mmCIF file of C-alpha atoms (C1' of nucleotides) in Angstrom:
data_model
loop_
_atom_site.group_PDB
_atom_site.id
_atom_site.type_symbol
_atom_site.label_atom_id
_atom_site.label_comp_id
_atom_site.label_asym_id
_atom_site.label_seq_id
_atom_site.Cartn_x
_atom_site.Cartn_y
_atom_site.Cartn_z
ATOM 1 C CA MET A 1 100.394 88.341 102.988
ATOM 2 C CA SER A 2 104.207 88.256 102.414
ATOM 3 C CA ILE A 3 104.236 89.853 98.742
ATOM 4 C CA THR A 4 105.005 93.330 98.745
ATOM 5 C CA SER A 5 103.016 96.372 97.153
ATOM 6 C CA ASP A 6 105.546 97.419 94.768
ATOM 7 C CA LEU A 7 106.357 93.531 93.541
ATOM 8 C CA ILE A 8 102.832 93.513 92.529
ATOM 9 C CA ARG A 9 102.597 96.420 91.061
ATOM 10 C CA GLY A 10 102.451 96.813 87.390
ATOM 11 C CA HIS A 11 101.295 92.812 87.471
ATOM 12 C CA THR A 12 97.727 93.715 89.295
ATOM 13 C CA GLU A 13 95.634 93.807 85.751
ATOM 14 C CA THR A 14 97.670 91.076 83.648
ATOM 15 C CA ILE A 15 96.552 89.003 86.655
ATOM 16 C CA ILE A 16 92.548 90.479 86.262
ATOM 17 C CA LEU A 17 92.932 89.486 82.340
ATOM 18 C CA ALA A 18 93.880 85.815 82.734
ATOM 19 C CA SER A 19 91.594 85.585 85.240
ATOM 20 C CA LEU A 20 88.846 86.934 82.640
ATOM 21 C CA MET A 21 90.514 84.687 80.041
ATOM 22 C CA HIS A 22 88.739 81.847 82.060
ATOM 23 C CA GLY A 23 85.343 83.378 81.634
ATOM 24 C CA ASP A 24 83.507 86.117 83.127
ATOM 25 C CA SER A 25 84.233 87.448 86.412
ATOM 26 C CA TYR A 26 83.001 89.871 88.760
ATOM 27 C CA GLY A 27 85.183 91.695 91.672
ATOM 28 C CA TYR A 28 84.302 89.809 94.685
ATOM 29 C CA GLN A 29 84.847 86.181 93.292
ATOM 30 C CA ILE A 30 88.453 87.595 91.295
ATOM 31 C CA ASN A 31 89.668 88.048 94.572
ATOM 32 C CA LYS A 32 88.451 85.103 96.121
ATOM 33 C CA GLU A 33 89.744 82.991 92.951
ATOM 34 C CA ILE A 34 93.265 84.724 93.829
ATOM 35 C CA LEU A 35 93.210 84.013 97.119
ATOM 36 C CA ARG A 36 92.210 80.060 96.314
ATOM 37 C CA LYS A 37 94.818 80.173 93.776
ATOM 38 C CA THR A 38 97.872 81.463 95.806
ATOM 39 C CA ASP A 39 97.103 79.559 98.964
ATOM 40 C CA ASN A 40 95.869 82.427 100.696
ATOM 41 C CA GLN A 41 98.736 84.376 99.947
ATOM 42 C CA PHE A 42 98.041 86.707 98.441
ATOM 43 C CA GLU A 43 95.116 89.403 97.206
ATOM 44 C CA LEU A 44 94.550 92.450 96.396
ATOM 45 C CA LYS A 45 93.274 95.105 98.014
ATOM 46 C CA GLU A 46 89.517 96.371 97.251
ATOM 47 C CA ALA A 47 90.821 99.976 96.700
ATOM 48 C CA THR A 48 93.199 98.266 93.713
ATOM 49 C CA LEU A 49 90.954 95.343 92.388
ATOM 50 C CA TYR A 50 88.270 98.751 91.896
ATOM 51 C CA SER A 51 90.630 101.405 90.285
ATOM 52 C CA ALA A 52 92.713 98.184 87.708
ATOM 53 C CA PHE A 53 88.788 97.702 86.280
ATOM 54 C CA ARG A 54 88.678 101.268 85.544
ATOM 55 C CA ARG A 55 91.633 101.703 84.050
ATOM 56 C CA LEU A 56 91.425 98.268 81.976
ATOM 57 C CA GLU A 57 87.282 99.366 80.750
ATOM 58 C CA GLN A 58 88.844 103.025 79.925
ATOM 59 C CA ALA A 59 91.124 101.472 78.172
ATOM 60 C CA ASN A 60 88.427 98.903 76.317
ATOM 61 C CA LEU A 61 89.992 95.983 77.829
ATOM 62 C CA ILE A 62 87.630 95.513 79.354
ATOM 63 C CA LEU A 63 83.550 95.780 79.369
ATOM 64 C CA SER A 64 81.126 95.761 82.658
ATOM 65 C CA TYR A 65 77.535 94.651 82.412
ATOM 66 C CA TRP A 66 74.926 93.970 85.480
ATOM 67 C CA GLY A 67 74.373 90.531 86.222
ATOM 68 C CA ASN A 68 70.484 89.962 86.691
ATOM 69 C CA GLU A 69 70.813 88.485 90.148
ATOM 70 C CA ASN A 70 66.900 88.767 91.898
ATOM 71 C CA VAL A 71 68.704 88.023 95.771
ATOM 72 C CA GLY A 72 71.621 89.156 97.337
ATOM 73 C CA ALA A 73 73.777 92.274 96.692
ATOM 74 C CA ARG A 74 74.179 92.752 93.234
ATOM 75 C CA ARG A 75 77.344 92.135 90.803
ATOM 76 C CA ARG A 76 78.894 93.785 87.996
ATOM 77 C CA TYR A 77 80.541 91.256 85.847
ATOM 78 C CA TYR A 78 83.280 92.050 83.739
ATOM 79 C CA ALA A 79 84.719 90.241 80.270
ATOM 80 C CA ILE A 80 87.763 90.497 78.689
ATOM 81 C CA THR A 81 87.894 91.855 74.955
ATOM 82 C CA ASP A 82 89.838 91.535 71.949
ATOM 83 C CA ALA A 83 91.838 93.989 72.858
ATOM 84 C CA GLY A 84 91.946 92.509 76.384
ATOM 85 C CA LYS A 85 93.003 89.122 74.927
ATOM 86 C CA LYS A 86 95.701 90.833 73.039
ATOM 87 C CA ALA A 87 97.246 92.754 75.600
ATOM 88 C CA TYR A 88 96.826 90.028 78.016
ATOM 89 C CA MET A 89 99.057 87.944 75.879
ATOM 90 C CA GLN A 90 102.288 90.950 75.856
ATOM 91 C CA ASN A 91 101.731 90.786 79.356
ATOM 92 C CA LEU A 92 102.611 87.513 79.588
ATOM 93 C CA LYS A 93 105.149 87.581 76.908
ATOM 94 C CA GLU A 94 106.682 90.836 78.831
ATOM 95 C CA TRP A 95 106.526 89.242 82.527
ATOM 96 C CA GLU A 96 108.625 86.595 80.924
ATOM 97 C CA GLU A 97 111.501 88.722 79.601
ATOM 98 C CA THR A 98 111.367 90.836 83.037
ATOM 99 C CA LYS A 99 111.556 87.384 85.119
ATOM 100 C CA ASN A 100 114.615 86.737 83.315
ATOM 101 C CA ILE A 101 116.582 90.007 83.293
ATOM 102 C CA ILE A 102 115.540 90.191 87.278
ATOM 103 C CA ASN A 103 117.218 86.733 87.790
ATOM 104 C CA SER A 104 120.157 87.531 85.796
ATOM 105 C CA LEU A 105 120.625 91.055 88.230
ATOM 106 C CA ILE A 106 119.831 89.637 91.399
ATOM 107 C CA ILE A 107 121.369 86.204 91.506
ATOM 108 C CA LEU A 108 124.762 86.064 92.009
ATOM 109 C CA ASP A 109 126.991 84.183 89.827
ATOM 110 C CA MET B 1 104.381 105.069 80.729
ATOM 111 C CA SER B 2 107.090 102.128 79.953
ATOM 112 C CA ILE B 3 105.299 99.019 81.050
ATOM 113 C CA THR B 4 108.876 97.968 81.752
ATOM 114 C CA SER B 5 109.367 100.581 84.918
ATOM 115 C CA ASP B 6 105.965 99.239 86.908
ATOM 116 C CA LEU B 7 107.489 95.448 86.334
ATOM 117 C CA ILE B 8 111.152 96.412 87.693
ATOM 118 C CA ARG B 9 109.511 98.751 90.627
ATOM 119 C CA GLY B 10 110.781 97.444 93.992
ATOM 120 C CA HIS B 11 113.074 95.552 92.532
ATOM 121 C CA THR B 12 115.741 98.414 92.203
ATOM 122 C CA GLU B 13 117.311 98.416 95.519
ATOM 123 C CA THR B 14 117.264 94.649 95.554
ATOM 124 C CA ILE B 15 119.775 94.777 91.849
ATOM 125 C CA ILE B 16 121.835 97.567 93.426
ATOM 126 C CA LEU B 17 122.422 95.759 97.026
ATOM 127 C CA ALA B 18 123.065 92.592 95.025
ATOM 128 C CA SER B 19 125.465 94.392 92.190
ATOM 129 C CA LEU B 20 127.424 95.449 95.991
ATOM 130 C CA MET B 21 127.542 91.997 97.079
ATOM 131 C CA HIS B 22 130.107 91.738 94.377
ATOM 132 C CA GLY B 23 132.615 94.344 96.138
ATOM 133 C CA ASP B 24 131.945 98.178 96.221
ATOM 134 C CA SER B 25 131.756 99.978 93.331
ATOM 135 C CA TYR B 26 130.015 103.452 92.041
ATOM 136 C CA GLY B 27 126.678 104.476 90.595
ATOM 137 C CA TYR B 28 127.656 104.985 86.861
ATOM 138 C CA GLN B 29 129.753 101.337 86.707
ATOM 139 C CA ILE B 30 126.965 99.785 88.421
ATOM 140 C CA ASN B 31 124.631 101.131 85.974
ATOM 141 C CA LYS B 32 127.062 100.266 83.137
ATOM 142 C CA GLU B 33 127.924 96.810 84.546
ATOM 143 C CA ILE B 34 123.150 96.391 84.528
ATOM 144 C CA LEU B 35 123.784 97.124 81.280
ATOM 145 C CA ARG B 36 125.689 94.929 80.112
ATOM 146 C CA LYS B 37 124.361 91.778 82.449
ATOM 147 C CA THR B 38 121.088 92.221 80.420
ATOM 148 C CA ASP B 39 122.366 92.757 76.890
ATOM 149 C CA ASN B 40 121.333 96.467 76.634
ATOM 150 C CA GLN B 41 117.535 95.833 77.455
ATOM 151 C CA PHE B 42 117.923 97.192 80.631
ATOM 152 C CA GLU B 43 119.514 100.139 82.857
ATOM 153 C CA LEU B 44 118.151 102.214 85.890
ATOM 154 C CA LYS B 45 117.345 105.790 84.765
ATOM 155 C CA GLU B 46 119.634 107.934 86.811
ATOM 156 C CA ALA B 47 117.420 109.792 89.105
ATOM 157 C CA THR B 48 115.925 106.243 90.483
ATOM 158 C CA LEU B 49 119.169 105.227 91.141
ATOM 159 C CA TYR B 50 120.740 108.320 92.899
ATOM 160 C CA SER B 51 117.406 108.244 95.236
ATOM 161 C CA ALA B 52 117.394 104.616 95.367
ATOM 162 C CA PHE B 53 121.154 105.379 96.858
ATOM 163 C CA ARG B 54 119.392 107.904 99.167
ATOM 164 C CA ARG B 55 117.172 104.951 100.618
ATOM 165 C CA LEU B 56 119.310 102.355 101.119
ATOM 166 C CA GLU B 57 122.101 104.416 102.978
ATOM 167 C CA GLN B 58 119.145 106.264 105.236
ATOM 168 C CA ALA B 59 118.483 102.323 105.828
ATOM 169 C CA ASN B 60 122.544 101.937 106.484
ATOM 170 C CA LEU B 61 121.667 98.906 103.839
ATOM 171 C CA ILE B 62 124.785 100.640 102.100
ATOM 172 C CA LEU B 63 127.463 103.385 103.361
ATOM 173 C CA SER B 64 129.271 105.593 100.834
ATOM 174 C CA TYR B 65 132.950 107.322 100.413
ATOM 175 C CA TRP B 66 134.352 109.427 97.905
ATOM 176 C CA GLY B 67 136.615 107.595 96.113
ATOM 177 C CA ASN B 68 140.458 108.954 95.805
ATOM 178 C CA GLU B 69 140.448 109.798 91.490
ATOM 179 C CA ASN B 70 143.379 112.389 90.830
ATOM 180 C CA VAL B 71 142.511 112.628 87.410
ATOM 181 C CA GLY B 72 138.671 112.690 85.867
ATOM 182 C CA ALA B 73 135.534 113.175 87.611
ATOM 183 C CA ARG B 74 134.793 112.323 90.949
ATOM 184 C CA ARG B 75 133.480 109.110 92.052
ATOM 185 C CA ARG B 76 131.606 107.968 95.469
ATOM 186 C CA TYR B 77 132.077 104.158 96.244
ATOM 187 C CA TYR B 78 129.113 102.608 98.164
ATOM 188 C CA ALA B 79 129.693 98.980 99.628
ATOM 189 C CA ILE B 80 126.826 97.080 100.990
ATOM 190 C CA THR B 81 126.853 96.690 104.972
ATOM 191 C CA ASP B 82 125.898 93.542 107.080
ATOM 192 C CA ALA B 83 122.486 94.541 107.209
ATOM 193 C CA GLY B 84 123.018 95.019 103.554
ATOM 194 C CA LYS B 85 124.041 91.593 103.342
ATOM 195 C CA LYS B 86 121.085 90.711 105.246
ATOM 196 C CA ALA B 87 118.443 92.645 103.265
ATOM 197 C CA TYR B 88 119.231 91.544 100.601
ATOM 198 C CA MET B 89 118.940 87.880 101.188
ATOM 199 C CA GLN B 90 116.116 88.865 102.833
ATOM 200 C CA ASN B 91 114.750 89.560 99.116
ATOM 201 C CA LEU B 92 115.933 87.292 97.481
ATOM 202 C CA LYS B 93 113.987 84.923 98.918
ATOM 203 C CA GLU B 94 110.625 87.008 98.747
ATOM 204 C CA TRP B 95 111.379 87.951 94.615
ATOM 205 C CA GLU B 96 111.601 83.407 94.909
ATOM 206 C CA GLU B 97 108.250 83.779 96.283
ATOM 207 C CA THR B 98 106.770 86.882 94.658
ATOM 208 C CA LYS B 99 107.937 84.699 91.162
ATOM 209 C CA ASN B 100 105.811 81.937 91.769
ATOM 210 C CA ILE B 101 102.459 83.737 92.853
ATOM 211 C CA ILE B 102 102.761 86.062 90.037
ATOM 212 C CA ASN B 103 102.945 82.616 87.834
ATOM 213 C CA SER B 104 100.396 80.955 89.287
ATOM 214 C CA LEU B 105 98.101 84.018 88.301
ATOM 215 C CA ILE B 106 99.135 85.139 84.927
ATOM 216 C CA ILE B 107 99.634 81.416 83.569
ATOM 217 C CA LEU B 108 96.768 80.383 82.288
ATOM 218 C CA ASP B 109 96.075 75.946 83.430
ATOM 219 C "C1'" DC C 1 139.892 127.063 70.402
ATOM 220 C "C1'" DG C 2 134.997 125.322 69.419
ATOM 221 C "C1'" DT C 3 132.609 121.199 69.785
ATOM 222 C "C1'" DA C 4 131.369 117.065 70.612
ATOM 223 C "C1'" DT C 5 131.347 112.413 74.030
ATOM 224 C "C1'" DA C 6 132.192 110.137 77.504
ATOM 225 C "C1'" DT C 7 132.625 109.947 82.486
ATOM 226 C "C1'" DA C 8 130.637 111.035 86.761
ATOM 227 C "C1'" DC C 9 127.687 113.257 90.031
ATOM 228 C "C1'" DC C 10 122.763 115.584 91.640
ATOM 229 C "C1'" DT C 11 118.105 117.759 92.299
ATOM 230 C "C1'" DT C 12 113.173 119.218 91.838
ATOM 231 C "C1'" DG C 13 108.607 118.505 90.696
ATOM 232 C "C1'" DA C 14 105.181 115.717 88.541
ATOM 233 C "C1'" DC C 15 102.940 111.543 87.489
ATOM 234 C "C1'" DA C 16 100.830 107.150 88.572
ATOM 235 C "C1'" DG C 17 99.554 103.150 91.738
ATOM 236 C "C1'" DG C 18 98.401 101.222 95.406
ATOM 237 C "C1'" DC C 19 96.095 101.275 99.614
ATOM 238 C "C1'" DG C 20 94.052 102.899 104.302
ATOM 239 C "C1'" DA C 21 89.743 104.076 105.609
ATOM 240 C "C1'" DG C 22 85.644 105.187 105.106
ATOM 241 C "C1'" DG C 23 80.353 104.201 103.056
ATOM 242 C "C1'" DT C 24 76.455 101.718 101.098
ATOM 243 C "C1'" DA C 25 73.750 97.111 100.460
ATOM 244 C "C1'" DT C 26 71.779 92.090 100.613
ATOM 245 C "C1'" DA C 27 71.139 88.025 103.086
ATOM 246 C "C1'" DT C 28 71.488 84.650 106.669
ATOM 247 C "C1'" DA C 29 72.109 82.768 111.437
ATOM 248 C "C1'" DC C 30 71.753 82.810 116.507
ATOM 249 C "C1'" DG D 1 69.778 92.732 117.116
ATOM 250 C "C1'" DT D 2 73.600 92.038 115.891
ATOM 251 C "C1'" DA D 3 77.258 89.755 113.818
ATOM 252 C "C1'" DT D 4 79.242 87.740 109.283
ATOM 253 C "C1'" DA D 5 79.838 87.264 104.335
ATOM 254 C "C1'" DT D 6 78.793 88.957 100.000
ATOM 255 C "C1'" DA D 7 79.285 92.904 96.828
ATOM 256 C "C1'" DC D 8 80.188 97.225 95.150
ATOM 257 C "C1'" DC D 9 82.142 102.324 95.619
ATOM 258 C "C1'" DT D 10 84.714 107.179 96.946
ATOM 259 C "C1'" DC D 11 88.405 109.568 98.931
ATOM 260 C "C1'" DG D 12 93.415 110.640 99.986
ATOM 261 C "C1'" DC D 13 97.490 110.139 100.724
ATOM 262 C "C1'" DC D 14 102.310 107.450 100.355
ATOM 263 C "C1'" DT D 15 106.275 106.042 97.915
ATOM 264 C "C1'" DG D 16 108.559 105.064 93.448
ATOM 265 C "C1'" DT D 17 109.738 106.114 88.879
ATOM 266 C "C1'" DC D 18 111.886 109.715 85.780
ATOM 267 C "C1'" DA D 19 111.867 113.530 82.589
ATOM 268 C "C1'" DA D 20 114.233 117.739 82.087
ATOM 269 C "C1'" DG D 21 117.407 120.392 83.883
ATOM 270 C "C1'" DG D 22 122.129 121.439 86.545
ATOM 271 C "C1'" DT D 23 127.748 120.408 87.300
ATOM 272 C "C1'" DA D 24 132.642 119.682 86.556
ATOM 273 C "C1'" DT D 25 136.738 116.351 84.571
ATOM 274 C "C1'" DA D 26 138.686 114.332 80.287
ATOM 275 C "C1'" DT D 27 139.893 113.260 75.541
ATOM 276 C "C1'" DA D 28 138.755 113.947 70.591
ATOM 277 C "C1'" DC D 29 138.656 115.879 66.021
ATOM 278 C "C1'" DG D 30 139.008 119.394 62.882
#
DNA sequence: CGTATATACCTTGACAGGCGAGGTATATAC
DNA sequence: GTATATACCTCGCCTGTCAAGGTATATACG
């Protein structure tokens, strides 16, 4: 896990929103997807993931419902709301701007 | 709650180290330089700046000395150490990796 | 002289997100 | 029966950020 928690801080919610832009999903799956997408370089810690879910739902950026699995462990599915989609777009824009700012500050001339 | 602060979190020290790679400087000047480089889009809050100085000096990544101004307010100058240069290089590398990871996670296919 | 502004440094305490460490439950495989 | 994978959750600590205060020097203006 080369990525440090302070560098990821502030991106957790956007990462979750981005994942849900592809369709409804649940915690475990979202994290596995993150692992896959980053070639096992990164995953969210469970406590981080679930506290982010709570914040996002509180802010009405996502909503949740229990899946109707009749076998295996229960799953709580999450769906992104319209407000969530807007927030995602906004966060993406901010990321592009922040990226430029950081680049200009830490890369030497 | 400003989004920017969480996105910049973890980069503060690298920003300071990068600034000192150009030569010794002092708090006020470093912050003005950041403002200039980002076209007034960003600056470190004073409390953040000075607490970062303290951490960096504690870790022997920078050292400080009082300037000998005989006019105006006193200045505490900072210089980057060899360990600081190494840390800067390492942080820069981590930034490039983190950038890719975040991009791959938040930008939709 | 009083006030405003710029330069320059510093401290305290609150806040919020990340996460280690624990817990619960279902199902398969050996 | 025990190990592993799936799947969810909570508690409490840690750490970086920052609002809100403070101190001191120098110049400009009326």
